[in-house]
Amino acid sequence: MSNGSSDQQDVPAHLHGAAPLPYATVIAIDLVSGSKRRGETLRAAYRAVAAIDGGEIAAWLALGESALPSRADRPRNLRRMPSFAGDVLDPAQSHGDLLLQITGSSARAVRHAAERTLRALQHQQVRWRADGTRPENRTEDGRGLSRNPFHFTEGHGNPATAAEITERATVRTGQGEPSWAIGGSYQVIRIIRLATDFWDRDTVQEQERIIGRRTEGRWLDGTPSTERAVFATDPHGKTTPLDAHVRRAAPDRRHPPPMVRRSYNYDRGADDQGLIFSCFQSDLEKGFEAVQRRLQGEAMAKYTLTTGGGYFFVPPPGEAWLDRITEN
Ligand code: HEM
């Protein structure tokens, strides 16, 4: 499904040309139809999503490992999301055969599009759902930015050009992937609950040392947000602590992690608010998994709890992949 923005038309909907739309819902679905009808059901789901994509909505479908029973069909890195150190995955908020993500310019537009799609998929079962927003959603220097529940600007570390976004997020030939998957993307969702009360008790200076950037994005040594930080001149972490989030996430500034982040905030009231963390990559191990491993033991860990999410694969644009994976 394509993105309607004029400057980055070649970027598919899930990668959002300039910036993600400010409202989203992610819906994980379990296919209840028998395996014989799997092809038909996937096609119906694909068409239902294609019917709402465009205008003020950008929507896409992604496949969980369980939607592709034949190993030969399955993208190489696609598996059930493992539980990482510190995760407490709730099965009622994790995994699923399909992921349907609908993003839009208003909460109402997203809600209506979701109702329409779910009606078309009435025989399938919603496994879990999360609604999100991107407060202060905007584009600066080609990057989509928003404000996360810890009051920090998100998005500075993302690539700014369509070419770079595609390079990091899209499967190419020669990666050892099934040929139908070329042009697709791995999508990781993590439902991360954030202890905002506990966080808000710290001073802004303490919070900035935990993240490794100022709330607006400037680096702790004063380097502007759009330039590269130089950690090599601070080997002991006097200015930017060694366990700061950005330092762990991207220690080598010349080789940024090969992933594109597109997260939304969620707020379910009471104590349950946080991030619907979402990222796209061409290689799950080099992208999300490598960063997630480095983040183990980061200073922010005591404020976060991952309770759900999953690993999915967004097929390439068009319908050809449907024929290829249902041939077998
Ligand atoms: C727990 C919730 C999280 C919060 C509150 C958070 C917050 C932030 C903030 C404020 C930044 C700096 C601005 C930016 O570049 O966007 C950032 C950067 C980044 N985060 Fe996170 N993040 C979270 C989880 C994650 C996770 C789970 C991953 C991946 C496994 C991740 C990977 C990254 C990467 C790669 C960068 C860019 C680093 C750079 O290039 O400087 N973050 N995050």
Coordinates of C-alpha atoms and ligand atoms in Angstrom, one line a residue:
M1 CA 0.0 0.0 0.0
S2 CA 1.5 3.3 -1.0
N3 CA 1.9 6.5 0.8
G4 CA 0.0 9.5 -0.7
S5 CA 2.5 12.2 0.2
S6 CA 3.9 13.8 -2.9
D7 CA 7.6 13.9 -2.0
Q8 CA 8.1 10.3 -1.0
Q9 CA 5.7 8.4 -3.1
D10 CA 7.9 5.4 -3.4
V11 CA 7.8 4.7 0.3
P12 CA 5.1 2.2 1.2
A13 CA 2.4 3.1 3.8
H14 CA 4.0 1.4 6.7
L15 CA 7.2 3.4 6.4
H16 CA 5.3 6.7 6.2
G17 CA 6.9 9.0 3.8
A18 CA 7.5 12.2 5.8
A19 CA 6.0 11.3 9.2
P20 CA 3.7 8.8 10.7
L21 CA 0.1 10.0 10.9
P22 CA -0.8 11.1 14.5
Y23 CA -3.3 8.3 15.5
A24 CA -3.1 4.6 15.2
T25 CA -4.6 1.3 16.2
V26 CA -2.8 -2.0 16.1
I27 CA -5.0 -5.1 16.0
A28 CA -3.6 -8.6 16.3
I29 CA -5.9 -11.2 14.7
D30 CA -6.0 -14.9 15.0
L31 CA -7.2 -16.8 11.9
V32 CA -10.0 -19.2 12.9
S33 CA -10.7 -20.5 9.4
G34 CA -9.1 -23.9 8.6
S35 CA -5.7 -24.2 6.9
K36 CA -7.4 -25.0 3.6
R37 CA -9.0 -21.6 3.5
R38 CA -5.9 -19.7 4.7
G39 CA -5.1 -18.3 1.2
E40 CA -8.7 -17.0 0.8
T41 CA -8.7 -15.5 4.3
L42 CA -5.4 -13.8 3.7
R43 CA -6.6 -12.4 0.4
A44 CA -9.8 -11.1 2.0
A45 CA -7.8 -9.5 4.8
Y46 CA -5.4 -7.9 2.4
R47 CA -8.3 -6.5 0.3
A48 CA -10.1 -5.2 3.3
V49 CA -7.0 -3.3 4.3
A50 CA -6.4 -2.0 0.8
A51 CA -9.9 -0.7 0.7
I52 CA -9.3 1.7 3.6
D53 CA -5.8 2.7 2.7
G54 CA -5.4 6.2 1.1
G55 CA -6.5 9.7 1.9
E56 CA -6.4 10.4 5.6
I57 CA -5.7 6.7 6.4
A58 CA -2.5 4.7 5.9
A59 CA -3.0 1.0 6.7
W60 CA -1.2 -2.2 6.2
L61 CA -1.3 -5.9 7.1
A62 CA 1.6 -7.9 8.5
L63 CA 2.0 -11.6 9.0
G64 CA 2.9 -13.4 12.1
E65 CA 5.0 -16.6 12.0
S66 CA 1.9 -18.7 12.7
A67 CA 0.2 -17.3 9.5
L68 CA 2.9 -19.1 7.4
P69 CA 2.9 -22.7 8.5
S70 CA 5.3 -23.8 5.7
R71 CA 8.9 -23.0 6.7
A72 CA 9.8 -22.6 3.1
D73 CA 7.5 -19.6 2.8
R74 CA 8.6 -18.0 6.1
P75 CA 10.9 -15.0 6.1
R76 CA 14.2 -16.3 7.7
N77 CA 14.0 -14.2 10.9
L78 CA 10.3 -14.5 11.4
R79 CA 9.5 -16.4 14.6
R80 CA 7.4 -15.9 17.7
M81 CA 8.8 -13.0 19.6
P82 CA 10.9 -14.3 22.4
S83 CA 10.7 -13.0 26.0
F84 CA 13.8 -10.7 26.6
A85 CA 15.3 -10.2 30.0
G86 CA 12.8 -8.2 32.2
D87 CA 9.8 -8.8 29.9
V88 CA 6.6 -10.0 31.4
L89 CA 4.7 -10.9 28.2
D90 CA 0.9 -11.2 28.7
P91 CA -0.4 -13.8 26.1
A92 CA -3.5 -11.7 25.8
Q93 CA -1.4 -8.8 24.4
S94 CA 1.2 -10.8 22.5
H95 CA 1.7 -12.4 19.1
G96 CA -1.1 -13.2 16.6
D97 CA -1.4 -14.6 13.1
L98 CA -1.9 -11.2 11.5
L99 CA -1.3 -7.6 12.5
L100 CA -3.5 -5.0 11.1
Q101 CA -2.2 -1.4 11.6
I102 CA -4.4 1.6 10.8
T103 CA -3.0 5.1 11.1
G104 CA -4.9 8.3 10.4
S105 CA -5.2 12.0 10.8
S106 CA -7.9 11.7 13.5
A107 CA -8.9 9.2 16.1
R108 CA -12.4 9.1 14.5
A109 CA -11.0 8.2 11.1
V110 CA -8.9 5.4 12.5
R111 CA -11.9 4.1 14.5
H112 CA -14.2 4.0 11.5
A113 CA -11.6 2.4 9.3
A114 CA -11.0 -0.2 12.0
E115 CA -14.7 -1.0 12.3
R116 CA -15.0 -1.3 8.6
T117 CA -12.1 -3.7 8.3
L118 CA -13.1 -5.8 11.3
R119 CA -16.6 -6.2 9.7
A120 CA -15.0 -7.5 6.6
L121 CA -13.0 -10.0 8.7
Q122 CA -15.9 -11.0 10.9
H123 CA -15.1 -14.6 11.1
Q124 CA -11.6 -14.0 12.4
Q125 CA -10.8 -13.3 16.0
V126 CA -9.3 -10.2 17.5
R127 CA -6.5 -11.3 19.8
W128 CA -5.5 -8.0 21.2
R129 CA -5.6 -4.3 20.3
A130 CA -3.8 -1.1 21.2
D131 CA -4.7 2.5 20.3
G132 CA -2.0 5.1 20.2
T133 CA -1.3 8.8 19.5
R134 CA 1.7 10.9 18.6
P135 CA 1.5 14.1 20.6
E136 CA 3.1 17.1 18.9
N137 CA 3.5 15.1 15.7
R138 CA 5.5 17.0 13.2
T139 CA 8.3 16.8 10.7
E140 CA 11.7 18.5 11.2
D141 CA 14.6 18.1 8.8
G142 CA 12.8 15.2 7.1
R143 CA 12.2 13.3 10.4
G144 CA 8.9 12.6 12.0
L145 CA 9.0 13.7 15.6
S146 CA 6.6 13.4 18.5
R147 CA 6.6 13.6 22.3
N148 CA 6.8 10.3 24.3
P149 CA 5.2 9.7 27.7
F150 CA 8.6 10.6 29.4
H151 CA 8.2 14.1 27.8
F152 CA 11.2 13.5 25.4
T153 CA 11.2 14.2 21.7
E154 CA 11.3 10.9 19.8
G155 CA 12.5 10.4 16.2
H156 CA 15.8 12.4 16.0
G157 CA 17.8 9.2 15.5
N158 CA 15.7 8.0 12.6
P159 CA 16.8 8.3 9.0
A160 CA 15.5 11.4 7.1
T161 CA 15.5 10.5 3.5
A162 CA 13.3 8.0 1.6
A163 CA 16.4 6.2 0.3
E164 CA 17.8 5.7 3.8
I165 CA 14.5 4.6 5.2
T166 CA 14.1 2.0 2.4
E167 CA 17.7 0.9 2.8
R168 CA 17.3 0.2 6.6
A169 CA 13.8 -1.2 6.5
T170 CA 13.3 -3.2 3.2
V171 CA 14.3 -6.7 2.4
R172 CA 16.5 -6.9 -0.7
T173 CA 17.7 -9.8 -2.9
G174 CA 20.8 -11.6 -1.6
Q175 CA 19.6 -11.6 2.0
G176 CA 18.6 -15.3 1.8
E177 CA 14.9 -14.5 2.0
P178 CA 12.1 -16.3 0.1
S179 CA 11.7 -14.3 -3.1
W180 CA 8.1 -13.3 -2.3
A181 CA 9.4 -11.4 0.7
I182 CA 11.7 -9.0 -1.3
G183 CA 10.4 -5.5 -0.8
G184 CA 8.8 -6.3 2.5
S185 CA 9.8 -5.4 6.1
Y186 CA 10.0 -7.0 9.4
Q187 CA 7.9 -5.1 11.9
V188 CA 8.4 -5.4 15.7
I189 CA 5.8 -4.2 18.2
R190 CA 6.5 -4.0 21.9
I191 CA 3.9 -2.8 24.3
I192 CA 6.1 -1.1 26.8
R193 CA 4.5 0.1 30.0
L194 CA 6.2 3.2 31.4
A195 CA 6.3 4.1 35.1
T196 CA 5.6 7.8 34.5
D197 CA 4.9 8.7 38.1
F198 CA 8.2 7.3 39.2
W199 CA 9.9 8.9 36.3
D200 CA 8.3 12.3 37.0
R201 CA 9.9 12.3 40.5
D202 CA 13.3 12.6 39.0
T203 CA 14.7 16.0 37.9
V204 CA 14.9 16.8 34.3
Q205 CA 18.7 16.6 34.5
E206 CA 18.5 13.1 35.8
Q207 CA 16.1 12.1 33.1
E208 CA 18.3 13.6 30.4
R209 CA 21.3 11.5 31.7
I210 CA 19.1 8.4 31.5
I211 CA 18.1 9.1 27.9
G212 CA 21.4 10.6 26.8
R213 CA 19.8 13.6 25.1
R214 CA 18.0 16.8 26.3
T215 CA 14.3 16.6 26.2
E216 CA 14.2 18.5 22.9
G217 CA 16.9 16.3 21.3
R218 CA 20.1 18.3 21.8
W219 CA 23.1 16.1 22.9
L220 CA 24.3 16.4 26.5
D221 CA 27.6 18.0 25.3
G222 CA 25.6 20.7 23.5
T223 CA 25.8 19.3 20.0
P224 CA 22.6 20.2 18.1
S225 CA 20.0 17.4 17.7
T226 CA 20.5 17.1 14.0
E227 CA 24.3 16.5 14.2
R228 CA 26.3 13.5 15.3
A229 CA 27.3 13.1 18.9
V230 CA 30.9 12.1 19.5
F231 CA 31.0 9.5 22.3
A232 CA 34.7 8.7 21.6
T233 CA 35.8 11.8 23.4
D234 CA 33.8 10.8 26.5
P235 CA 35.0 7.2 27.0
H236 CA 34.1 7.0 30.7
G237 CA 30.6 8.5 30.2
K238 CA 31.2 11.7 32.2
T239 CA 28.9 13.7 29.9
T240 CA 26.8 10.9 28.5
P241 CA 26.7 8.0 30.9
L242 CA 27.6 4.6 29.4
D243 CA 24.2 3.2 30.4
A244 CA 22.2 6.1 28.8
H245 CA 19.6 4.9 26.3
V246 CA 21.0 6.4 23.2
R247 CA 24.5 5.4 24.0
R248 CA 23.5 1.8 24.4
A249 CA 21.1 1.9 21.4
A250 CA 23.7 3.4 19.0
P251 CA 27.2 3.3 20.4
D252 CA 28.9 3.7 17.0
R253 CA 27.7 7.0 15.6
R254 CA 29.1 6.2 12.1
H255 CA 27.0 3.0 11.8
P256 CA 23.5 3.8 13.2
P257 CA 21.3 0.7 14.0
P258 CA 19.6 -0.5 10.8
M259 CA 16.0 0.1 11.9
V260 CA 13.3 2.7 11.5
R261 CA 11.3 3.5 14.6
R262 CA 7.6 4.5 14.3
S263 CA 6.2 4.4 17.9
Y264 CA 2.9 5.7 19.4
N265 CA 2.0 6.6 23.0
Y266 CA -0.8 4.7 24.6
D267 CA -2.8 5.6 27.6
R268 CA -5.2 3.2 29.2
G269 CA -5.7 5.2 32.4
A270 CA -4.7 4.3 35.9
D271 CA -1.2 2.9 35.9
D272 CA -1.2 1.7 32.4
Q273 CA 0.5 4.1 30.0
G274 CA 3.5 3.8 27.8
L275 CA 4.7 3.2 24.3
I276 CA 3.4 1.1 21.4
F277 CA 7.0 0.8 20.3
S278 CA 7.2 -0.1 16.7
C279 CA 10.1 -0.5 14.3
F280 CA 10.8 -1.8 10.8
Q281 CA 13.9 -3.4 9.5
S282 CA 15.3 -5.5 6.7
D283 CA 17.0 -7.9 9.1
L284 CA 15.4 -8.6 12.5
E285 CA 18.7 -9.8 14.1
K286 CA 20.8 -6.9 12.9
G287 CA 18.0 -4.4 13.6
F288 CA 15.8 -4.8 16.6
E289 CA 17.4 -7.8 18.3
A290 CA 20.9 -6.4 18.3
V291 CA 19.7 -3.1 19.8
Q292 CA 17.4 -4.8 22.3
R293 CA 20.4 -6.9 23.6
R294 CA 22.5 -3.8 24.0
L295 CA 19.8 -2.1 25.9
Q296 CA 19.9 -4.8 28.6
G297 CA 21.0 -3.1 31.8
E298 CA 20.4 0.5 30.6
A299 CA 19.5 3.1 33.2
M300 CA 16.0 3.4 31.8
A301 CA 15.2 -0.3 32.5
K302 CA 13.8 0.3 36.0
Y303 CA 11.1 2.6 34.5
T304 CA 9.9 0.2 31.8
L305 CA 8.1 -3.1 31.5
T306 CA 7.4 -4.8 28.3
T307 CA 4.0 -6.6 28.5
G308 CA 3.2 -7.5 24.9
G309 CA 3.8 -7.2 21.2
G310 CA 5.1 -9.5 18.5
Y311 CA 7.2 -10.1 15.5
F312 CA 5.5 -9.6 12.1
F313 CA 6.3 -9.3 8.4
V314 CA 4.8 -6.6 6.2
P315 CA 4.6 -8.1 2.7
P316 CA 5.8 -6.1 -0.3
P317 CA 3.4 -3.8 -2.1
G318 CA 0.9 -5.4 -4.4
E319 CA -0.9 -8.8 -4.4
A320 CA 1.7 -11.0 -6.0
W321 CA 3.0 -12.4 -2.7
L322 CA -0.5 -13.8 -2.0
D323 CA -0.2 -16.2 -4.9
R324 CA 3.3 -17.1 -4.0
I325 CA 2.7 -18.1 -0.4
T326 CA -0.6 -20.0 -1.1
E327 CA 0.8 -22.0 -4.0
N328 CA 2.4 -24.6 -1.6
Ligands
HEM1 C1 11.1 1.9 26.7 C2 10.7 2.9 26.0 C3 11.6 3.8 25.2 C4 11.7 5.1 25.3 C5 10.9 6.0 26.3 C6 12.6 5.5 24.3 C7 13.0 6.8 24.1 C8 14.0 7.3 23.2 C9 14.4 8.6 23.0 C10 13.9 9.8 23.8 C11 15.4 8.6 22.1 C12 16.1 9.8 21.6 C13 15.5 10.5 20.4 C14 15.4 9.7 19.2 O1 16.4 9.4 18.5 O2 14.3 9.2 18.8 C15 15.5 7.3 21.6 C16 16.4 6.9 20.7 C17 16.5 5.6 20.2 N1 15.9 4.5 20.7 FE1 14.5 4.4 22.2 N2 13.1 4.4 23.6 C18 12.4 3.3 24.1 C19 12.6 2.0 23.7 C20 13.4 1.6 22.7 C21 13.6 0.3 22.2 C22 12.8 -0.9 22.8 C23 14.5 0.3 21.2 C24 15.0 -0.8 20.4 C25 15.2 -2.1 20.8 C26 14.9 1.7 21.0 C27 15.9 2.1 20.1 C28 16.3 3.4 20.0 C29 17.2 3.8 18.9 C30 17.9 2.9 17.9 C31 17.4 5.2 19.1 C32 18.2 6.1 18.2 C33 19.6 6.2 18.8 C34 20.4 7.2 18.0 O3 20.6 7.0 16.8 O4 20.9 8.1 18.7 N3 14.3 2.4 22.0 N4 14.7 6.4 22.3

